[in-house]
mmCIF file of C-alpha atoms and ligand atoms in Angstrom:
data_model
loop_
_atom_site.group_PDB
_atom_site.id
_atom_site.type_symbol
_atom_site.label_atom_id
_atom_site.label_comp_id
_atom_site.label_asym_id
_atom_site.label_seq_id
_atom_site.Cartn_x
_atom_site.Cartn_y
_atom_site.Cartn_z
ATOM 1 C CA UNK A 296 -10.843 11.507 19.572
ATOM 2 C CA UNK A 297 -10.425 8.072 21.822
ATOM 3 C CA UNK A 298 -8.355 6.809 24.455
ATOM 4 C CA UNK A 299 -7.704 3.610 23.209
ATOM 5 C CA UNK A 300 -7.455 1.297 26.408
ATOM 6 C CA UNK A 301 -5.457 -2.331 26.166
ATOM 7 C CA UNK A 302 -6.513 -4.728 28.990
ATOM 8 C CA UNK A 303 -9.443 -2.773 29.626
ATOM 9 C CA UNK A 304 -11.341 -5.915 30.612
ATOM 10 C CA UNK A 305 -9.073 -6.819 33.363
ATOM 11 C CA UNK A 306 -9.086 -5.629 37.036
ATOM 12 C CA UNK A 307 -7.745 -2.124 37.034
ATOM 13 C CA UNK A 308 -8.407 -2.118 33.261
ATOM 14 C CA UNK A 309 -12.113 -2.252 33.372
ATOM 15 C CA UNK A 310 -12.106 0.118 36.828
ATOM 16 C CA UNK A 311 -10.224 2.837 34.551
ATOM 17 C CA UNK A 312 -12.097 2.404 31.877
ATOM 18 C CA UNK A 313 -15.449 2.632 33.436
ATOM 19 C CA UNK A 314 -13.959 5.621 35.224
ATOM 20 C CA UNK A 315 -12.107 7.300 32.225
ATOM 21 C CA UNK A 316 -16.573 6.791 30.440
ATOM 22 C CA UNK A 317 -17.905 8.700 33.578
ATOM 23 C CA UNK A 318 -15.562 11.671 33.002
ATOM 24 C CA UNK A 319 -17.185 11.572 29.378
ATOM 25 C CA UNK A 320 -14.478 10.111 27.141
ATOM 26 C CA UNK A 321 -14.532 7.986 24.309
ATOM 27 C CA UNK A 322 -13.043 4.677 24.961
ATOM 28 C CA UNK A 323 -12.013 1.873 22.834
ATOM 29 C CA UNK A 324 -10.727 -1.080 24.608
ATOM 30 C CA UNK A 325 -8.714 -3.759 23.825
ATOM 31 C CA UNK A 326 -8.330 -7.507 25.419
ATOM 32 C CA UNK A 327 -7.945 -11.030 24.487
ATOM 33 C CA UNK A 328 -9.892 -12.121 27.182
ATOM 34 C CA UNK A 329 -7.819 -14.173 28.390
ATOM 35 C CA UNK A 330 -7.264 -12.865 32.182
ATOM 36 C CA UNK A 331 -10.157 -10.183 31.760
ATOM 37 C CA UNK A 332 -13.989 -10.067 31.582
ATOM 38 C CA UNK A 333 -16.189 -8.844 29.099
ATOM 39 C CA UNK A 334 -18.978 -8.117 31.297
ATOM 40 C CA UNK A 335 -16.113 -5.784 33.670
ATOM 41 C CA UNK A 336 -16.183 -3.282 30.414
ATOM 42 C CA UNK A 337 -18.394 -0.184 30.322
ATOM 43 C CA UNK A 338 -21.149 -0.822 27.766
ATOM 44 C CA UNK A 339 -20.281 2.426 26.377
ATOM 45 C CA UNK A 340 -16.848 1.669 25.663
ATOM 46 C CA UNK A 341 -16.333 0.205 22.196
ATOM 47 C CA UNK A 342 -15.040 -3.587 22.750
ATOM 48 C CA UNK A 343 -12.351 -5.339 19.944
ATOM 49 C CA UNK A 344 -11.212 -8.679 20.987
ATOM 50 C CA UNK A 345 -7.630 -9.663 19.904
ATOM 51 C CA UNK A 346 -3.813 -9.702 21.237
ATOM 52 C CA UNK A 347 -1.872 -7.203 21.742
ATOM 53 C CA UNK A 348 0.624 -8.923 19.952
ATOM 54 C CA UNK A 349 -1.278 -9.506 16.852
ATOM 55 C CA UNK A 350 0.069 -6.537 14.570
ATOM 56 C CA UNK A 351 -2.806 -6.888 12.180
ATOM 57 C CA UNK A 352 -5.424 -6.978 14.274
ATOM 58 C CA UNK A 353 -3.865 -3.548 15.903
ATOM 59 C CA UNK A 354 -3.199 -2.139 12.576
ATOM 60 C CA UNK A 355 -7.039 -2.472 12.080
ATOM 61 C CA UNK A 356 -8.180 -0.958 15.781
ATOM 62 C CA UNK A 357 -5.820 2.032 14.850
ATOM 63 C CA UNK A 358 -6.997 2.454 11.230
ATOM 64 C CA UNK A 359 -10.941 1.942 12.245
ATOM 65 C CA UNK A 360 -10.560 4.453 15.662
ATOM 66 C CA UNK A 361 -9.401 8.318 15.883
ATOM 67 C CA UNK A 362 -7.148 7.177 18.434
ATOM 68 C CA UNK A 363 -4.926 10.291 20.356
ATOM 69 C CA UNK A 364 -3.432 8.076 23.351
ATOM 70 C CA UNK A 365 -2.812 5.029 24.550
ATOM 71 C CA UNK A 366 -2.608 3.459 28.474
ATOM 72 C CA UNK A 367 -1.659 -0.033 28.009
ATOM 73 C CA UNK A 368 -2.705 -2.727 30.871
ATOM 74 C CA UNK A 369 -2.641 -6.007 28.767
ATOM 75 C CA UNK A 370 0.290 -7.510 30.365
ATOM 76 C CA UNK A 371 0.579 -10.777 33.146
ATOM 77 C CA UNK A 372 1.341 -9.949 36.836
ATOM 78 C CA UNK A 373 1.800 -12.723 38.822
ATOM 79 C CA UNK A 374 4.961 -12.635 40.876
ATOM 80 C CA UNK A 375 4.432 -16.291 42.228
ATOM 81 C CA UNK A 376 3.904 -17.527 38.302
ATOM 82 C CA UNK A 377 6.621 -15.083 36.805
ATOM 83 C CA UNK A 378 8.785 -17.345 38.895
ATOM 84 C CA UNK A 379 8.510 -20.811 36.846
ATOM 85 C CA UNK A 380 6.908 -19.628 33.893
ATOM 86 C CA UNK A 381 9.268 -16.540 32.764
ATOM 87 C CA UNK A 382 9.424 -16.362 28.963
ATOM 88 C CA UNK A 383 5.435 -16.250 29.102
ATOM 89 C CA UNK A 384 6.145 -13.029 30.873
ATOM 90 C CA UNK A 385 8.697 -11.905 28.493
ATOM 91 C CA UNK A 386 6.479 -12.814 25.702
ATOM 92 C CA UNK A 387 3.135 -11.205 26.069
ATOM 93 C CA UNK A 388 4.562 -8.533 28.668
ATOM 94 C CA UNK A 389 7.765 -7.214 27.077
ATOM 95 C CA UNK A 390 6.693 -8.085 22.953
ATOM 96 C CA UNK A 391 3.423 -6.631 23.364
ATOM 97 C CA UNK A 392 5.061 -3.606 23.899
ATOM 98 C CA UNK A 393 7.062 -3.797 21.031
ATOM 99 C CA UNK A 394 4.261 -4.418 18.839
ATOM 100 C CA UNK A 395 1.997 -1.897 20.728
ATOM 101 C CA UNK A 396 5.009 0.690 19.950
ATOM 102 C CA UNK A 397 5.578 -0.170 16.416
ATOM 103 C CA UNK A 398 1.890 0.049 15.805
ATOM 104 C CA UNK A 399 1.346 3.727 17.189
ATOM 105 C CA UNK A 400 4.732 4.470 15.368
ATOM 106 C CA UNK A 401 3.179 3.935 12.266
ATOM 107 C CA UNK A 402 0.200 5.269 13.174
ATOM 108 C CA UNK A 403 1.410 8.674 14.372
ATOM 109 C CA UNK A 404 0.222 8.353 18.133
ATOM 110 C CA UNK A 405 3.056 9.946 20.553
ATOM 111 C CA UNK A 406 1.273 8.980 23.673
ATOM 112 C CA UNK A 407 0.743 6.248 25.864
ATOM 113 C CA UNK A 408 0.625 6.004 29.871
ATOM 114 C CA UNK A 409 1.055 2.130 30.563
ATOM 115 C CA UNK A 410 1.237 -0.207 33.808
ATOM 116 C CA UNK A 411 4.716 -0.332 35.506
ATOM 117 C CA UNK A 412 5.353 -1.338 38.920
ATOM 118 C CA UNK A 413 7.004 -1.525 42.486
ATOM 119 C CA UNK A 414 8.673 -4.680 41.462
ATOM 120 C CA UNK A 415 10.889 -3.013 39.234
ATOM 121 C CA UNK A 416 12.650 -1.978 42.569
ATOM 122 C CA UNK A 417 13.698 -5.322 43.297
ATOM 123 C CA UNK A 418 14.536 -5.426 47.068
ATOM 124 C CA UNK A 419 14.496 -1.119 47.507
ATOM 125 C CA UNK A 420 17.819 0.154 49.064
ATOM 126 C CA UNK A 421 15.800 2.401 51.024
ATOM 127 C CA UNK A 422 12.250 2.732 52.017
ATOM 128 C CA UNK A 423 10.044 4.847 51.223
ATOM 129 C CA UNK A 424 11.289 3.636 47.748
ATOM 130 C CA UNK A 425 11.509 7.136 45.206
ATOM 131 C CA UNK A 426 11.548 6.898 41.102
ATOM 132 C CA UNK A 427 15.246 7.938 40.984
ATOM 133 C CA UNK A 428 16.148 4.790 42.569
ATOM 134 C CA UNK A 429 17.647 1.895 41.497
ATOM 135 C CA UNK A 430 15.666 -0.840 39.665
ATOM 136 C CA UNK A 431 16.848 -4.109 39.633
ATOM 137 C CA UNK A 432 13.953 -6.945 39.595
ATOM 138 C CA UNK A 433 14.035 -10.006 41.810
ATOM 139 C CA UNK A 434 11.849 -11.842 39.822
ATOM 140 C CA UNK A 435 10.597 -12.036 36.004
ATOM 141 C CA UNK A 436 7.888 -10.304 36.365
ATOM 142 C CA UNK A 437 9.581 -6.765 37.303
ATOM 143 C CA UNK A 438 11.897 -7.386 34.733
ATOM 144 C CA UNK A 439 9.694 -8.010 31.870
ATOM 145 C CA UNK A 440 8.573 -4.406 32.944
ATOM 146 C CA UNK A 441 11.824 -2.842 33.672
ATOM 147 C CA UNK A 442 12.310 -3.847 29.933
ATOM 148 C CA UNK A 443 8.681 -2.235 28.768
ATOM 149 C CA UNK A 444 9.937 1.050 30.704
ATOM 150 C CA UNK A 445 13.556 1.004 29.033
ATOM 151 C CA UNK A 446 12.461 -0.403 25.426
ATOM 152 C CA UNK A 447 9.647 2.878 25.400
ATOM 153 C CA UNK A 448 12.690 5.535 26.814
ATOM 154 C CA UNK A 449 14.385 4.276 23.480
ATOM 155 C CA UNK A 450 11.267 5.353 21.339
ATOM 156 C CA UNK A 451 10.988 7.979 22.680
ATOM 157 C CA UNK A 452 14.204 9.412 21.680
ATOM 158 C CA UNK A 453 13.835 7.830 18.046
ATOM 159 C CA UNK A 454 10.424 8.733 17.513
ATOM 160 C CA UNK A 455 9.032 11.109 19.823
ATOM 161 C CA UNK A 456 6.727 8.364 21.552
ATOM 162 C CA UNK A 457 6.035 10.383 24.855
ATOM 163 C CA UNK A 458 5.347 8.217 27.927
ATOM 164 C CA UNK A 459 4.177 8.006 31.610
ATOM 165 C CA UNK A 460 5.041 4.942 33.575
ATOM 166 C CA UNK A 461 3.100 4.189 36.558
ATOM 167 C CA UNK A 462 4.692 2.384 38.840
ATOM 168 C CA UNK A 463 1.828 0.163 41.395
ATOM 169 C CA UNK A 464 2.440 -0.496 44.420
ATOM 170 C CA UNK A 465 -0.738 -3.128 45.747
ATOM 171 C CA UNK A 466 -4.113 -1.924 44.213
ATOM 172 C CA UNK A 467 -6.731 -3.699 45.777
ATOM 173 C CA UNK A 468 -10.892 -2.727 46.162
ATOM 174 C CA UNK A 469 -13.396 -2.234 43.865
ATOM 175 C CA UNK A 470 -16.092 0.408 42.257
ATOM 176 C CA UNK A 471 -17.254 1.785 45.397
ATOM 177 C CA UNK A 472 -20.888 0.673 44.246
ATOM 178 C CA UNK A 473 -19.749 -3.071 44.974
ATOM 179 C CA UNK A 474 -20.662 -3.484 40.728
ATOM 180 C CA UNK A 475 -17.026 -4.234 39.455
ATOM 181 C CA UNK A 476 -14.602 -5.825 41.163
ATOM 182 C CA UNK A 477 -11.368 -7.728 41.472
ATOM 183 C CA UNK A 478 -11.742 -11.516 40.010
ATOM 184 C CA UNK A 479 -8.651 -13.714 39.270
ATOM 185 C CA UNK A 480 -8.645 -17.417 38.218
ATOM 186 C CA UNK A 481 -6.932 -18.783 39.890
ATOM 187 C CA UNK A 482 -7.321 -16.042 42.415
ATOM 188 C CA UNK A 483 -3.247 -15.234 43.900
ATOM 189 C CA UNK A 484 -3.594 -11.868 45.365
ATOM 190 C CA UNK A 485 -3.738 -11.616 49.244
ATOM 191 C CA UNK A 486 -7.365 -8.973 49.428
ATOM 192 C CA UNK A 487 -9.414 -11.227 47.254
ATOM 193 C CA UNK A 488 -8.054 -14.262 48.799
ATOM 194 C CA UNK A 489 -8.952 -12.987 52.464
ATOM 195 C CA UNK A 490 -12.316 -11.723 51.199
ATOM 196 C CA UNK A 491 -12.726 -15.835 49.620
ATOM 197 C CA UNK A 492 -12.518 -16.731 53.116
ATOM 198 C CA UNK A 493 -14.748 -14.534 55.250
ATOM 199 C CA UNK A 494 -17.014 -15.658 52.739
ATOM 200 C CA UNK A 495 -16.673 -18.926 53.243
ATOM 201 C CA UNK A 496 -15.625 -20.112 49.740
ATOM 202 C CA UNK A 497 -11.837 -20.700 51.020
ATOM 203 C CA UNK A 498 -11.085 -22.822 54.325
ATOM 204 C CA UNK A 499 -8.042 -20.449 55.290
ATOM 205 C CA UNK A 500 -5.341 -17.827 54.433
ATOM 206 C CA UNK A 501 -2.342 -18.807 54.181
ATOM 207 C CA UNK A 502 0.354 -16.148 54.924
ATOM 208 C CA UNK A 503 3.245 -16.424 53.316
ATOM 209 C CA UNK A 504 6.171 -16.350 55.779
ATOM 210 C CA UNK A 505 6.357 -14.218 59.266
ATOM 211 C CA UNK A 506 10.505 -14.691 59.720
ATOM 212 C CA UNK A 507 10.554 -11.413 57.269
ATOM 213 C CA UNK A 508 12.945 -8.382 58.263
ATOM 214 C CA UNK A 509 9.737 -6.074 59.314
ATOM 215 C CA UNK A 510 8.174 -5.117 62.556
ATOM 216 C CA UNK A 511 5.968 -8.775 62.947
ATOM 217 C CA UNK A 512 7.527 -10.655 60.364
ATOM 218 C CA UNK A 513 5.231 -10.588 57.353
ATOM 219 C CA UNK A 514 6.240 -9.172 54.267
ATOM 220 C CA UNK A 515 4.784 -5.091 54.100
ATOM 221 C CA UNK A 516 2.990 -3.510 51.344
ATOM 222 C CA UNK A 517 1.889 -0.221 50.270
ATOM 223 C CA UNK A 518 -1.913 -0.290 49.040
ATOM 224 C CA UNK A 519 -3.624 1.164 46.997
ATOM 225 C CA UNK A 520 -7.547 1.592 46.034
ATOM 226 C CA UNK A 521 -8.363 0.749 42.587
ATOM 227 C CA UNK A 522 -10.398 4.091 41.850
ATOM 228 C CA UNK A 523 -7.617 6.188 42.861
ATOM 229 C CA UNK A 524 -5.177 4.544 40.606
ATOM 230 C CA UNK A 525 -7.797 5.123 37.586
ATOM 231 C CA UNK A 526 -7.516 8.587 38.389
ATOM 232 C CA UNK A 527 -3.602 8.474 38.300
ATOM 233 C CA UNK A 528 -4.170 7.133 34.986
ATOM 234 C CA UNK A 529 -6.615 10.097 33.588
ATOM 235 C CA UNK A 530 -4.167 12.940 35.352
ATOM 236 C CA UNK A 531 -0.801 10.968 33.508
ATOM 237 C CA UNK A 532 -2.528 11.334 30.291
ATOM 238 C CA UNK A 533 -3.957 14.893 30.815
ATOM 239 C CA UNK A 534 0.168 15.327 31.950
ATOM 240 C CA UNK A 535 0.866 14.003 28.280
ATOM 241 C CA UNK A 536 -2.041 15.733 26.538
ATOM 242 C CA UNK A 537 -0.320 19.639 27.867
ATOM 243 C CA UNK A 538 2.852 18.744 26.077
ATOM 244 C CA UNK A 539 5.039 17.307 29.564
ATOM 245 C CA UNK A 540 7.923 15.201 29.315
ATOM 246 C CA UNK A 541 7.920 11.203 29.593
ATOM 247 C CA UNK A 542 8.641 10.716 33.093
ATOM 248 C CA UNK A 543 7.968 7.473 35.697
ATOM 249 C CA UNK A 544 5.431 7.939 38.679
ATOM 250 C CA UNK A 545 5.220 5.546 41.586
ATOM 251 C CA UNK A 546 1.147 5.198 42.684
ATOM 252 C CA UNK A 547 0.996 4.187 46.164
ATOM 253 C CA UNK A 548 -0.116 5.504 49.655
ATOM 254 C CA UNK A 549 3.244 5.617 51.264
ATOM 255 C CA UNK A 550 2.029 4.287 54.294
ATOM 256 C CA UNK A 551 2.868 0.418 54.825
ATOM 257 C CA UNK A 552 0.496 -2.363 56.070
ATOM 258 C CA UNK A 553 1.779 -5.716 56.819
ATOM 259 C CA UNK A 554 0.070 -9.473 56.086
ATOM 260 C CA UNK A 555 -1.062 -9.520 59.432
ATOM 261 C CA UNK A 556 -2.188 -5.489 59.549
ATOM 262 C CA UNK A 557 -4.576 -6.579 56.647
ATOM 263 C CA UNK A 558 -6.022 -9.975 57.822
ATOM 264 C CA UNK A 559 -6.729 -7.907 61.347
ATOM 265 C CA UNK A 560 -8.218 -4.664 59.190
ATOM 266 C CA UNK A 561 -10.125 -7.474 57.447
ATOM 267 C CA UNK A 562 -12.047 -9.087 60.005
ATOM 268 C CA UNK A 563 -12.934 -5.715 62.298
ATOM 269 C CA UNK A 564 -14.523 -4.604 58.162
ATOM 270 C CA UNK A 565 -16.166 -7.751 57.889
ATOM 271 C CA UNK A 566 -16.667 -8.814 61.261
ATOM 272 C CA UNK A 567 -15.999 -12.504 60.201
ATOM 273 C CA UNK A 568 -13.470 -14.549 61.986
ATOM 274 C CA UNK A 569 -11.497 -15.439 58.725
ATOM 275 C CA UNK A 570 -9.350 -18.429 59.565
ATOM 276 C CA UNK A 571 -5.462 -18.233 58.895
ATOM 277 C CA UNK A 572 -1.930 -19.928 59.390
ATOM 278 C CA UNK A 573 1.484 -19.183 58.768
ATOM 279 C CA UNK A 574 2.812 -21.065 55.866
ATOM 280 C CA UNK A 575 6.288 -21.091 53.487
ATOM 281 C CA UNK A 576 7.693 -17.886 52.046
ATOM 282 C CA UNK A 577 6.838 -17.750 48.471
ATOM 283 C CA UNK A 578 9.488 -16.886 46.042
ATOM 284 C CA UNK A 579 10.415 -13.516 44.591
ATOM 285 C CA UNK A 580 8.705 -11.311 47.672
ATOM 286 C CA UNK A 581 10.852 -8.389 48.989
ATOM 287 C CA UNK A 582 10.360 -7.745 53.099
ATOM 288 C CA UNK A 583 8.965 -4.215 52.101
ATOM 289 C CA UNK A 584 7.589 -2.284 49.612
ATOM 290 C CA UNK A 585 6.570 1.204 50.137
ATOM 291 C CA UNK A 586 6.378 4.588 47.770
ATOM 292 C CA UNK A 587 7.102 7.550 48.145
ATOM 293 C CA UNK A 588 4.666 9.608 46.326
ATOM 294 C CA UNK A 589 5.749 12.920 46.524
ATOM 295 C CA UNK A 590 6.562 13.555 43.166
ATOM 296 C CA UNK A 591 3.153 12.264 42.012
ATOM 297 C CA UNK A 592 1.414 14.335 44.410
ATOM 298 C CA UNK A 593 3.361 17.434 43.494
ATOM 299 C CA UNK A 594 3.570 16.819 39.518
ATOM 300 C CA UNK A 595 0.298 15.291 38.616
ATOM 301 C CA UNK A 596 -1.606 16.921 41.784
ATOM 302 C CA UNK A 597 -2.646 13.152 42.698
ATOM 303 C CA UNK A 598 -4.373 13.290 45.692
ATOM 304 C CA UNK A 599 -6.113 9.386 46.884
ATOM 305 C CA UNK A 600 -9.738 9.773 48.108
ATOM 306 C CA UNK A 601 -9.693 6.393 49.673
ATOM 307 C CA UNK A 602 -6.421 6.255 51.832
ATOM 308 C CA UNK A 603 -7.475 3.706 54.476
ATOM 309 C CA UNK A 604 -7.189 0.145 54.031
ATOM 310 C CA UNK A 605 -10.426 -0.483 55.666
ATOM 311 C CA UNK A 606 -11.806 1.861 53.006
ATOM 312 C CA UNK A 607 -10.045 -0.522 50.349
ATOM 313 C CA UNK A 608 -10.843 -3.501 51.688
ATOM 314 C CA UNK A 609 -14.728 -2.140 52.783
ATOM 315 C CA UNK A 610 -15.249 -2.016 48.576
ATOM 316 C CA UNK A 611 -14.170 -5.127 48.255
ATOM 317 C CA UNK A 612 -16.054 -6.989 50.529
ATOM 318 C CA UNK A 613 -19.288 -5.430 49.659
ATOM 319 C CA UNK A 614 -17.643 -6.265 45.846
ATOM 320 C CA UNK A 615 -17.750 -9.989 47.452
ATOM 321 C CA UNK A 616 -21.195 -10.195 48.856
ATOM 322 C CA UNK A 617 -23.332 -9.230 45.776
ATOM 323 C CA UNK A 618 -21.056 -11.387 43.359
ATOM 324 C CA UNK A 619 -20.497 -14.062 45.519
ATOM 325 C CA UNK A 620 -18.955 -16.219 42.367
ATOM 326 C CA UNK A 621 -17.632 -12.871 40.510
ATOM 327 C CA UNK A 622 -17.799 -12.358 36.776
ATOM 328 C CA UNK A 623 -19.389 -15.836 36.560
ATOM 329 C CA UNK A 624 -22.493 -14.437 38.309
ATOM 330 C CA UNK A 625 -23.224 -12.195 35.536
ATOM 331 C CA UNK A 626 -26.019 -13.105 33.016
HETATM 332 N N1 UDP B 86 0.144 -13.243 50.377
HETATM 333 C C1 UDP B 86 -0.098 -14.178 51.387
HETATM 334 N N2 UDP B 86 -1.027 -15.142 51.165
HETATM 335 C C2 UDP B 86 -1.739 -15.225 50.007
HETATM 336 C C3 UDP B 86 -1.504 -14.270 48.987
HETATM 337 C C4 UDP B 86 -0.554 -13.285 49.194
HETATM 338 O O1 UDP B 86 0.536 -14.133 52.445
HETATM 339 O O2 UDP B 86 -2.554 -16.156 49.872
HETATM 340 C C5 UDP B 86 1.144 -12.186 50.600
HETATM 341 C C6 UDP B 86 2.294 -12.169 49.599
HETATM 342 O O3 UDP B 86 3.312 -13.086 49.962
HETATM 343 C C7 UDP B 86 2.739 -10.706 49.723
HETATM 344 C C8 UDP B 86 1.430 -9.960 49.975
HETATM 345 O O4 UDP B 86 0.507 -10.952 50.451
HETATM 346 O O5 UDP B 86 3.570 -10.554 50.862
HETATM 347 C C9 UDP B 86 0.846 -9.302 48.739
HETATM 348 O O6 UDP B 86 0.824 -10.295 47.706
HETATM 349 P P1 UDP B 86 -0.079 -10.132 46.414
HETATM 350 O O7 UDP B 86 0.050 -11.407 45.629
HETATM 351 O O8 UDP B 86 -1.449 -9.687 46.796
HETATM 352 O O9 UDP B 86 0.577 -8.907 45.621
HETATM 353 P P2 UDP B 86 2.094 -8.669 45.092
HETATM 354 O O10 UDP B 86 2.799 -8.001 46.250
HETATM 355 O O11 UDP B 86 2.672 -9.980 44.709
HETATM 356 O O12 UDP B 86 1.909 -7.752 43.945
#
């Protein structure tokens, strides 16, 4: 019996996985390597390189593993990039699911708990933003999941494919021992770009726009440690495993932090002075984005550890300072 894990090498991918091997499961993980890291995966996880759109090479993971359910992380997420580069989003993002699906289909697996997100909301008609509301993307990237979340509803009633969809809000931190972290390259996301410059690596932050409809003008977001979400992940499959229903799930704090909120949380955690400047909106960012996570509370009894932002962003600068360079300062 394995969880099979797909973009296990990537950020939260490698954080659940190592955290999913703690708990004492067996873990096969799947990723191109592409985005991810090799060295982020648990040495005790069993490692296949290959695509999750390569139906062969799936065919083989499923016929070689005793796999009983799936969470699937192997997809792009970069709002800014979604933007001018859309049909790579629909591509690996939306097919990959397809494949993924026909794959477990064949295989007899009825179980998978897979990466949504906030920015299937679009700009929320309310805030705190709740599952029942409407989704309707303002950029490619939410809809390339929008489409995951509706294309799996549809196997589901044709094949009995049960699902959990987590919707993120902003994860952000790392393994609270500082030994796997967050590294993007090109880096895009505002923690690990703030942490870049109190070390020094980047000259400045750049926020992006303060003439936002919020309380000091930057866009506000709802964060989220990385550890806590793993945990979302192992309670949504244990939700699958005692026979629930396939349901959505938003995973965030509820509590809102703006641009500015986090540079200022940033430099009284690091006590550097971590240059910034107000620069251009960039496209496809709603004003605000947080959950409301009652229903994940209540349903999956998801309770975060690590609710603070200094907490988050405490893990990610000590993350920071013994991998300076990341994943490329491992031998
Ligand atoms: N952001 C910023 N400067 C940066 C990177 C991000 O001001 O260098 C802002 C971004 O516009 C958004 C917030 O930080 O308002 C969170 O962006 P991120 O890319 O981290 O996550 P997203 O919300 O896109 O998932």
């Amino acid at each position: 019996m394995a969880i099979l894990v797909l973009g296990g090498a990537g950020y939260i991918g490698s954080h659940t996985v190592d955290y999913l091997v703690e708990k004492g499961n067996k873990v096969v993980v799947i990723d191109n390597l592409v985005t991810g890291h090799q060295e982020a995966v648990h040495p005790d996880a069993t490692f296949y390189r290959g695509d999750v759109r390569d139906k062969a090479f799936l065919d083989n993971v499923f016929d070689e593993e005793d796999i009983t359910g799936v969470i699937h992380f192997a997809a792009f997420s970069v709002v800014p990039e979604s933007m001018v580069k859309p049909l790579k989003y629909f591509n690996n993002n939306t097919v990959g699911m397809i494949t993924l699906l026909e794959v477990m289909q064949a295989h007899g697996v009825k179980r998978i708990v897979f990466s949504s997100t906030a920015s299937t909301y679009g700009t929320p008609e309310r805030i705190p933003v709740a599952e029942s509301d409407v989704q309707k993307p303002i950029n490619p990237y939410g809809a390339s999941k929008l489409m995951m979340e509706e294309i799996i509803h549809w196997a589901d009633i044709a094949y009995g494919i049960k699902f959990v969809a987590l919707r993120y809000f902003n994860v952000a931190g790392a393994k609270l021992d500082g030994s796997i972290g967050e590294d993007h390259g090109p880096e895009t996301h505002l923690v690990p770009i703030i942490m870049q410059v109190a070390q020094g690596t980047r000259p400045e932050l750049q926020i992006f726009g303060d003439d936002y409809d919020t309380a000091d003008g930057t866009n506000v977001r709802d964060y989220v440690h990385v550890i806590d979400l793993a945990d979302a992940h192992m309670l949504a499959l244990n939700y699958l495993n005692e026979g629930n229903d396939s349901t959505a799930f938003n995973l965030g704090s509820s509590t809102g932090f703006s641009n500015r909120q986090i540079l200022e949380a940033a430099r009284e955690v690091t006590g550097r002075e971590i240059p910034a400047k107000i620069g251009p909106r960039r496209a496809g960012d709603p004003d605000t984005l947080v959950a409301a996570s009652s229903k994940t509370r209540d349903v999956l009894k998801w309770t975060p550890r690590y609710d603070d932002v200094h907490e988050i962003i405490r893990s990610s600068w000590l993350w920071t300072q013994k991998h300076p360079q990341g994943y490329s300062d491992f031998e």
